[in-house]
Amino acid sequence: MCVQAWLQRALWDVVPRDHRQSQRDLRRRQLITAGFVLAGAVVLGFLLRLEPGSTAFYVTSLVVAAVWFVGAFASGPLHLGRIPIGTDLSGPTKRPITAPLALGAGLAVFFVAGGLVVAQIPWLSDQVAKVISYADAGSLPLLVAITAINGIAEELFFRGALYAAITKYPILWSTLAYVIATAATGNIMLAFAAILLGLVVGLQRRASGGILAPIITHCVWSISMLVTLPYIFGTA
């Protein structure tokens, strides 16, 4: 299968599904997700103002994840999603695993290349260095675990609960909400990363109808960034 066809299957072709919800359930989901977006933004903004590697940092990181987890499951049913095995959208389907892994790795390569450029721009480099400082100051295995937990929680909420709460242009609005929540950290580079990541996983959510593909891609990308960026910016 050529790259174009593979990308179309992973990001664009929509698998038929029946995920209908009543107007009452939709309204309930909308109210719950709106409240948890605000709560998560507040906690996230507090998180990146804590001392890197401190106990408070680790605890608050898990609190952020808990906010997204609770908001996601409180809003209503979530679905893992499926993608077609071949080009026939009405034919056999499978859980998306290989394609999200490859897309996560591809995003990581793209950001690594971008990081090499950003490293030459002092102001932007300082923004990235602020994020990297959290990786340098703490236990790497613990940070990897927390990064994975938060990646799963964010996708459960933003591409699971919030996406299902939006009736028009869900990719656009769920990505915008994700960017706004991330912007609460005050870090422009994190907000920029949220735009690109949000669009890719939003397309995966639309194509597969579920959260499995976005979760895999997000975790592969975020853990890759956690491990590689310190070397690019000379802090490892």
Short mmCIF file of the C-alpha atoms (twelve columns), coordinates in Angstrom:
data_MODEL
# 
_entry.id   MODEL 
# 
loop_
_atom_site.group_PDB 
_atom_site.id 
_atom_site.type_symbol 
_atom_site.label_atom_id 
_atom_site.label_alt_id 
_atom_site.label_comp_id 
_atom_site.label_asym_id 
_atom_site.label_seq_id 
_atom_site.Cartn_x 
_atom_site.Cartn_y 
_atom_site.Cartn_z 
_atom_site.pdbx_PDB_model_num 
ATOM 1   C CA . MET A 1   0.000   0.000  0.000  1 
ATOM 2   C CA . CYS A 2   1.424   3.408  -0.989 1 
ATOM 3   C CA . VAL A 3   2.041   6.112  1.624  1 
ATOM 4   C CA . GLN A 4   -0.828  8.266  0.356  1 
ATOM 5   C CA . ALA A 5   -3.343  5.426  0.624  1 
ATOM 6   C CA . TRP A 6   -2.005  4.479  4.057  1 
ATOM 7   C CA . LEU A 7   -2.348  8.037  5.349  1 
ATOM 8   C CA . GLN A 8   -5.833  8.327  3.858  1 
ATOM 9   C CA . ARG A 9   -6.913  5.192  5.687  1 
ATOM 10  C CA . ALA A 10  -5.371  6.311  8.982  1 
ATOM 11  C CA . LEU A 11  -6.415  9.974  8.924  1 
ATOM 12  C CA . TRP A 12  -9.226  10.578 6.483  1 
ATOM 13  C CA . ASP A 13  -11.454 7.626  5.511  1 
ATOM 14  C CA . VAL A 14  -14.323 7.432  8.004  1 
ATOM 15  C CA . VAL A 15  -15.386 3.957  9.091  1 
ATOM 16  C CA . PRO A 16  -19.187 3.591  9.330  1 
ATOM 17  C CA . ARG A 17  -20.386 3.402  12.944 1 
ATOM 18  C CA . ASP A 18  -23.397 4.074  15.124 1 
ATOM 19  C CA . HIS A 19  -22.421 6.221  18.102 1 
ATOM 20  C CA . ARG A 20  -25.654 8.139  18.452 1 
ATOM 21  C CA . GLN A 21  -26.631 9.856  21.708 1 
ATOM 22  C CA . SER A 22  -29.855 11.494 22.784 1 
ATOM 23  C CA . GLN A 23  -30.190 15.270 23.062 1 
ATOM 24  C CA . ARG A 24  -30.335 14.929 26.830 1 
ATOM 25  C CA . ASP A 25  -27.114 12.895 26.923 1 
ATOM 26  C CA . LEU A 26  -25.434 15.304 24.519 1 
ATOM 27  C CA . ARG A 27  -26.359 18.319 26.633 1 
ATOM 28  C CA . ARG A 28  -25.121 16.579 29.770 1 
ATOM 29  C CA . ARG A 29  -21.824 15.735 28.073 1 
ATOM 30  C CA . GLN A 30  -21.412 19.331 26.887 1 
ATOM 31  C CA . LEU A 31  -21.917 20.779 30.371 1 
ATOM 32  C CA . ILE A 32  -19.554 18.295 32.010 1 
ATOM 33  C CA . THR A 33  -16.770 18.732 29.465 1 
ATOM 34  C CA . ALA A 34  -16.992 22.540 29.590 1 
ATOM 35  C CA . GLY A 35  -16.503 22.495 33.340 1 
ATOM 36  C CA . PHE A 36  -13.594 20.074 33.220 1 
ATOM 37  C CA . VAL A 37  -11.796 22.032 30.476 1 
ATOM 38  C CA . LEU A 38  -11.671 25.025 32.818 1 
ATOM 39  C CA . ALA A 39  -10.645 22.920 35.811 1 
ATOM 40  C CA . GLY A 40  -7.886  21.186 33.874 1 
ATOM 41  C CA . ALA A 41  -6.509  24.466 32.524 1 
ATOM 42  C CA . VAL A 42  -6.255  25.879 36.051 1 
ATOM 43  C CA . VAL A 43  -4.400  22.845 37.424 1 
ATOM 44  C CA . LEU A 44  -2.130  22.634 34.365 1 
ATOM 45  C CA . GLY A 45  -1.243  26.299 34.686 1 
ATOM 46  C CA . PHE A 46  -0.273  25.695 38.308 1 
ATOM 47  C CA . LEU A 47  1.743   22.575 37.420 1 
ATOM 48  C CA . LEU A 48  4.407   24.218 35.266 1 
ATOM 49  C CA . ARG A 49  5.021   26.857 37.884 1 
ATOM 50  C CA . LEU A 50  6.204   24.300 40.410 1 
ATOM 51  C CA . GLU A 51  9.810   23.368 41.114 1 
ATOM 52  C CA . PRO A 52  11.001  20.709 38.625 1 
ATOM 53  C CA . GLY A 53  11.395  17.282 40.207 1 
ATOM 54  C CA . SER A 54  9.611   18.247 43.420 1 
ATOM 55  C CA . THR A 55  7.061   16.042 45.117 1 
ATOM 56  C CA . ALA A 56  4.431   18.713 44.460 1 
ATOM 57  C CA . PHE A 57  5.220   18.549 40.739 1 
ATOM 58  C CA . TYR A 58  4.675   14.793 40.569 1 
ATOM 59  C CA . VAL A 59  1.496   14.951 42.648 1 
ATOM 60  C CA . THR A 60  0.047   17.822 40.601 1 
ATOM 61  C CA . SER A 61  0.878   15.983 37.368 1 
ATOM 62  C CA . LEU A 62  -1.276  13.102 38.535 1 
ATOM 63  C CA . VAL A 63  -3.998  15.531 39.623 1 
ATOM 64  C CA . VAL A 64  -4.071  16.925 36.065 1 
ATOM 65  C CA . ALA A 65  -4.451  13.408 34.687 1 
ATOM 66  C CA . ALA A 66  -7.186  12.686 37.231 1 
ATOM 67  C CA . VAL A 67  -9.136  15.748 36.093 1 
ATOM 68  C CA . TRP A 68  -9.090  14.531 32.488 1 
ATOM 69  C CA . PHE A 69  -9.890  10.928 33.462 1 
ATOM 70  C CA . VAL A 70  -12.849 11.871 35.635 1 
ATOM 71  C CA . GLY A 71  -14.173 14.367 33.094 1 
ATOM 72  C CA . ALA A 72  -13.929 11.811 30.307 1 
ATOM 73  C CA . PHE A 73  -15.739 8.958  32.028 1 
ATOM 74  C CA . ALA A 74  -18.285 11.183 33.748 1 
ATOM 75  C CA . SER A 75  -19.407 12.603 30.399 1 
ATOM 76  C CA . GLY A 76  -20.699 9.363  28.912 1 
ATOM 77  C CA . PRO A 77  -19.663 6.326  26.820 1 
ATOM 78  C CA . LEU A 78  -16.291 6.267  25.034 1 
ATOM 79  C CA . HIS A 79  -15.264 4.091  22.081 1 
ATOM 80  C CA . LEU A 80  -11.916 2.588  21.050 1 
ATOM 81  C CA . GLY A 81  -12.561 2.886  17.316 1 
ATOM 82  C CA . ARG A 82  -11.657 0.837  14.238 1 
ATOM 83  C CA . ILE A 83  -10.063 1.398  10.836 1 
ATOM 84  C CA . PRO A 84  -10.563 -0.576 7.596  1 
ATOM 85  C CA . ILE A 85  -8.208  -3.435 6.818  1 
ATOM 86  C CA . GLY A 86  -8.323  -2.666 3.086  1 
ATOM 87  C CA . THR A 87  -9.652  0.108  0.899  1 
ATOM 88  C CA . ASP A 88  -13.298 -0.961 1.266  1 
ATOM 89  C CA . LEU A 89  -14.785 1.126  4.085  1 
ATOM 90  C CA . SER A 90  -17.696 -1.280 4.432  1 
ATOM 91  C CA . GLY A 91  -15.370 -4.301 4.645  1 
ATOM 92  C CA . PRO A 92  -13.499 -5.855 7.586  1 
ATOM 93  C CA . THR A 93  -12.038 -3.522 10.210 1 
ATOM 94  C CA . LYS A 94  -9.442  -3.747 12.972 1 
ATOM 95  C CA . ARG A 95  -8.296  -1.833 16.013 1 
ATOM 96  C CA . PRO A 96  -5.835  0.891  14.983 1 
ATOM 97  C CA . ILE A 97  -2.392  0.072  16.386 1 
ATOM 98  C CA . THR A 98  0.343   -0.009 13.732 1 
ATOM 99  C CA . ALA A 99  -0.709  3.191  11.961 1 
ATOM 100 C CA . PRO A 100 -0.899  5.270  15.183 1 
ATOM 101 C CA . LEU A 101 2.526   3.982  16.247 1 
ATOM 102 C CA . ALA A 102 3.995   5.063  12.905 1 
ATOM 103 C CA . LEU A 103 2.246   8.443  13.013 1 
ATOM 104 C CA . GLY A 104 3.510   9.081  16.527 1 
ATOM 105 C CA . ALA A 105 7.046   8.282  15.420 1 
ATOM 106 C CA . GLY A 106 6.628   10.488 12.344 1 
ATOM 107 C CA . LEU A 107 5.446   13.395 14.480 1 
ATOM 108 C CA . ALA A 108 8.429   12.882 16.771 1 
ATOM 109 C CA . VAL A 109 10.847  13.049 13.832 1 
ATOM 110 C CA . PHE A 110 9.131   16.229 12.612 1 
ATOM 111 C CA . PHE A 111 9.438   17.869 16.031 1 
ATOM 112 C CA . VAL A 112 13.047  16.769 16.417 1 
ATOM 113 C CA . ALA A 113 13.840  18.443 13.093 1 
ATOM 114 C CA . GLY A 114 11.980  21.531 14.245 1 
ATOM 115 C CA . GLY A 115 13.846  21.420 17.541 1 
ATOM 116 C CA . LEU A 116 17.165  21.651 15.716 1 
ATOM 117 C CA . VAL A 117 15.947  24.901 14.168 1 
ATOM 118 C CA . VAL A 118 14.400  26.277 17.352 1 
ATOM 119 C CA . ALA A 119 17.635  25.597 19.242 1 
ATOM 120 C CA . GLN A 120 19.248  28.344 17.156 1 
ATOM 121 C CA . ILE A 121 16.642  30.953 18.180 1 
ATOM 122 C CA . PRO A 122 17.369  32.145 21.740 1 
ATOM 123 C CA . TRP A 123 13.850  33.251 22.726 1 
ATOM 124 C CA . LEU A 124 12.135  30.100 21.465 1 
ATOM 125 C CA . SER A 125 14.962  27.943 22.761 1 
ATOM 126 C CA . ASP A 126 14.362  29.346 26.251 1 
ATOM 127 C CA . GLN A 127 10.687  28.364 26.014 1 
ATOM 128 C CA . VAL A 128 11.606  24.764 25.221 1 
ATOM 129 C CA . ALA A 129 14.313  24.734 27.891 1 
ATOM 130 C CA . LYS A 130 11.689  25.583 30.526 1 
ATOM 131 C CA . VAL A 131 9.778   22.415 29.623 1 
ATOM 132 C CA . ILE A 132 12.920  20.278 29.402 1 
ATOM 133 C CA . SER A 133 13.965  21.348 32.893 1 
ATOM 134 C CA . TYR A 134 11.227  19.119 34.293 1 
ATOM 135 C CA . ALA A 135 12.782  16.097 32.603 1 
ATOM 136 C CA . ASP A 136 16.283  16.992 33.792 1 
ATOM 137 C CA . ALA A 137 15.321  17.468 37.426 1 
ATOM 138 C CA . GLY A 138 13.326  14.299 38.022 1 
ATOM 139 C CA . SER A 139 13.476  10.541 37.730 1 
ATOM 140 C CA . LEU A 140 13.248  9.606  34.032 1 
ATOM 141 C CA . PRO A 141 11.310  6.327  34.546 1 
ATOM 142 C CA . LEU A 142 8.818   8.154  36.747 1 
ATOM 143 C CA . LEU A 143 8.510   10.986 34.229 1 
ATOM 144 C CA . VAL A 144 7.943   8.494  31.392 1 
ATOM 145 C CA . ALA A 145 5.146   6.863  33.392 1 
ATOM 146 C CA . ILE A 146 3.554   10.217 34.232 1 
ATOM 147 C CA . THR A 147 3.898   11.362 30.604 1 
ATOM 148 C CA . ALA A 148 2.127   8.224  29.401 1 
ATOM 149 C CA . ILE A 149 -0.633  8.551  32.008 1 
ATOM 150 C CA . ASN A 150 -1.238  12.182 31.084 1 
ATOM 151 C CA . GLY A 151 -1.191  11.385 27.363 1 
ATOM 152 C CA . ILE A 152 -3.870  8.733  27.855 1 
ATOM 153 C CA . ALA A 153 -5.937  11.030 30.078 1 
ATOM 154 C CA . GLU A 154 -5.768  13.960 27.645 1 
ATOM 155 C CA . GLU A 155 -6.929  11.819 24.731 1 
ATOM 156 C CA . LEU A 156 -9.729  10.239 26.746 1 
ATOM 157 C CA . PHE A 157 -10.984 13.718 27.480 1 
ATOM 158 C CA . PHE A 158 -10.225 15.865 24.420 1 
ATOM 159 C CA . ARG A 159 -10.652 13.291 21.644 1 
ATOM 160 C CA . GLY A 160 -13.086 11.168 23.604 1 
ATOM 161 C CA . ALA A 161 -15.522 13.140 25.756 1 
ATOM 162 C CA . LEU A 162 -15.055 16.647 24.346 1 
ATOM 163 C CA . TYR A 163 -14.996 15.538 20.708 1 
ATOM 164 C CA . ALA A 164 -18.295 13.677 21.218 1 
ATOM 165 C CA . ALA A 165 -19.798 16.779 22.848 1 
ATOM 166 C CA . ILE A 166 -19.251 18.930 19.751 1 
ATOM 167 C CA . THR A 167 -21.812 18.668 16.963 1 
ATOM 168 C CA . LYS A 168 -20.083 20.818 14.313 1 
ATOM 169 C CA . TYR A 169 -16.390 20.967 13.385 1 
ATOM 170 C CA . PRO A 170 -15.280 18.749 16.283 1 
ATOM 171 C CA . ILE A 171 -11.662 18.532 15.076 1 
ATOM 172 C CA . LEU A 172 -11.338 22.312 15.032 1 
ATOM 173 C CA . TRP A 173 -13.050 22.981 18.362 1 
ATOM 174 C CA . SER A 174 -11.521 20.082 20.286 1 
ATOM 175 C CA . THR A 175 -8.075  21.157 19.079 1 
ATOM 176 C CA . LEU A 176 -8.772  24.760 20.037 1 
ATOM 177 C CA . ALA A 177 -9.881  23.704 23.527 1 
ATOM 178 C CA . TYR A 178 -6.736  21.593 23.863 1 
ATOM 179 C CA . VAL A 179 -4.566  24.541 22.810 1 
ATOM 180 C CA . ILE A 180 -6.318  26.890 25.239 1 
ATOM 181 C CA . ALA A 181 -5.868  24.448 28.113 1 
ATOM 182 C CA . THR A 182 -2.200  24.001 27.203 1 
ATOM 183 C CA . ALA A 183 -1.697  27.769 26.835 1 
ATOM 184 C CA . ALA A 184 -2.522  28.063 30.538 1 
ATOM 185 C CA . THR A 185 1.067   26.944 31.132 1 
ATOM 186 C CA . GLY A 186 2.239   30.250 29.626 1 
ATOM 187 C CA . ASN A 187 4.630   28.384 27.310 1 
ATOM 188 C CA . ILE A 188 4.272   29.285 23.624 1 
ATOM 189 C CA . MET A 189 6.107   26.202 22.386 1 
ATOM 190 C CA . LEU A 190 3.779   23.850 24.249 1 
ATOM 191 C CA . ALA A 191 0.799   25.667 22.765 1 
ATOM 192 C CA . PHE A 192 2.282   25.369 19.260 1 
ATOM 193 C CA . ALA A 193 2.896   21.650 19.764 1 
ATOM 194 C CA . ALA A 194 -0.710  21.285 20.937 1 
ATOM 195 C CA . ILE A 195 -1.956  22.710 17.623 1 
ATOM 196 C CA . LEU A 196 -0.097  20.200 15.458 1 
ATOM 197 C CA . LEU A 197 -0.682  17.236 17.736 1 
ATOM 198 C CA . GLY A 198 -4.338  18.156 18.211 1 
ATOM 199 C CA . LEU A 199 -5.010  18.275 14.484 1 
ATOM 200 C CA . VAL A 200 -3.378  14.898 13.824 1 
ATOM 201 C CA . VAL A 201 -5.102  13.041 16.653 1 
ATOM 202 C CA . GLY A 202 -8.358  14.846 15.824 1 
ATOM 203 C CA . LEU A 203 -8.202  13.444 12.306 1 
ATOM 204 C CA . GLN A 204 -7.489  9.995  13.753 1 
ATOM 205 C CA . ARG A 205 -10.507 10.319 16.019 1 
ATOM 206 C CA . ARG A 206 -12.710 11.293 13.094 1 
ATOM 207 C CA . ALA A 207 -11.458 8.457  10.891 1 
ATOM 208 C CA . SER A 208 -11.545 5.641  13.446 1 
ATOM 209 C CA . GLY A 209 -14.460 6.827  15.569 1 
ATOM 210 C CA . GLY A 210 -12.569 6.203  18.785 1 
ATOM 211 C CA . ILE A 211 -9.776  7.094  21.177 1 
ATOM 212 C CA . LEU A 212 -7.308  4.214  20.735 1 
ATOM 213 C CA . ALA A 213 -5.444  5.693  17.757 1 
ATOM 214 C CA . PRO A 214 -5.100  9.180  19.339 1 
ATOM 215 C CA . ILE A 215 -3.871  7.642  22.608 1 
ATOM 216 C CA . ILE A 216 -1.145  5.594  20.912 1 
ATOM 217 C CA . THR A 217 0.054   8.472  18.723 1 
ATOM 218 C CA . HIS A 218 0.056   10.943 21.621 1 
ATOM 219 C CA . CYS A 219 2.015   8.634  23.940 1 
ATOM 220 C CA . VAL A 220 4.620   7.718  21.313 1 
ATOM 221 C CA . TRP A 221 5.132   11.394 20.448 1 
ATOM 222 C CA . SER A 222 5.247   12.741 24.015 1 
ATOM 223 C CA . ILE A 223 7.606   10.065 25.353 1 
ATOM 224 C CA . SER A 224 9.874   10.525 22.327 1 
ATOM 225 C CA . MET A 225 10.006  14.265 23.025 1 
ATOM 226 C CA . LEU A 226 10.740  13.648 26.700 1 
ATOM 227 C CA . VAL A 227 13.752  11.490 25.806 1 
ATOM 228 C CA . THR A 228 15.180  13.317 22.771 1 
ATOM 229 C CA . LEU A 229 14.732  17.059 23.396 1 
ATOM 230 C CA . PRO A 230 17.298  17.269 26.236 1 
ATOM 231 C CA . TYR A 231 19.976  16.082 23.789 1 
ATOM 232 C CA . ILE A 232 18.955  18.596 21.127 1 
ATOM 233 C CA . PHE A 233 19.057  21.496 23.562 1 
ATOM 234 C CA . GLY A 234 22.220  20.351 25.310 1 
ATOM 235 C CA . THR A 235 20.720  19.731 28.728 1 
ATOM 236 C CA . ALA A 236 21.115  15.945 28.836 1 
# 
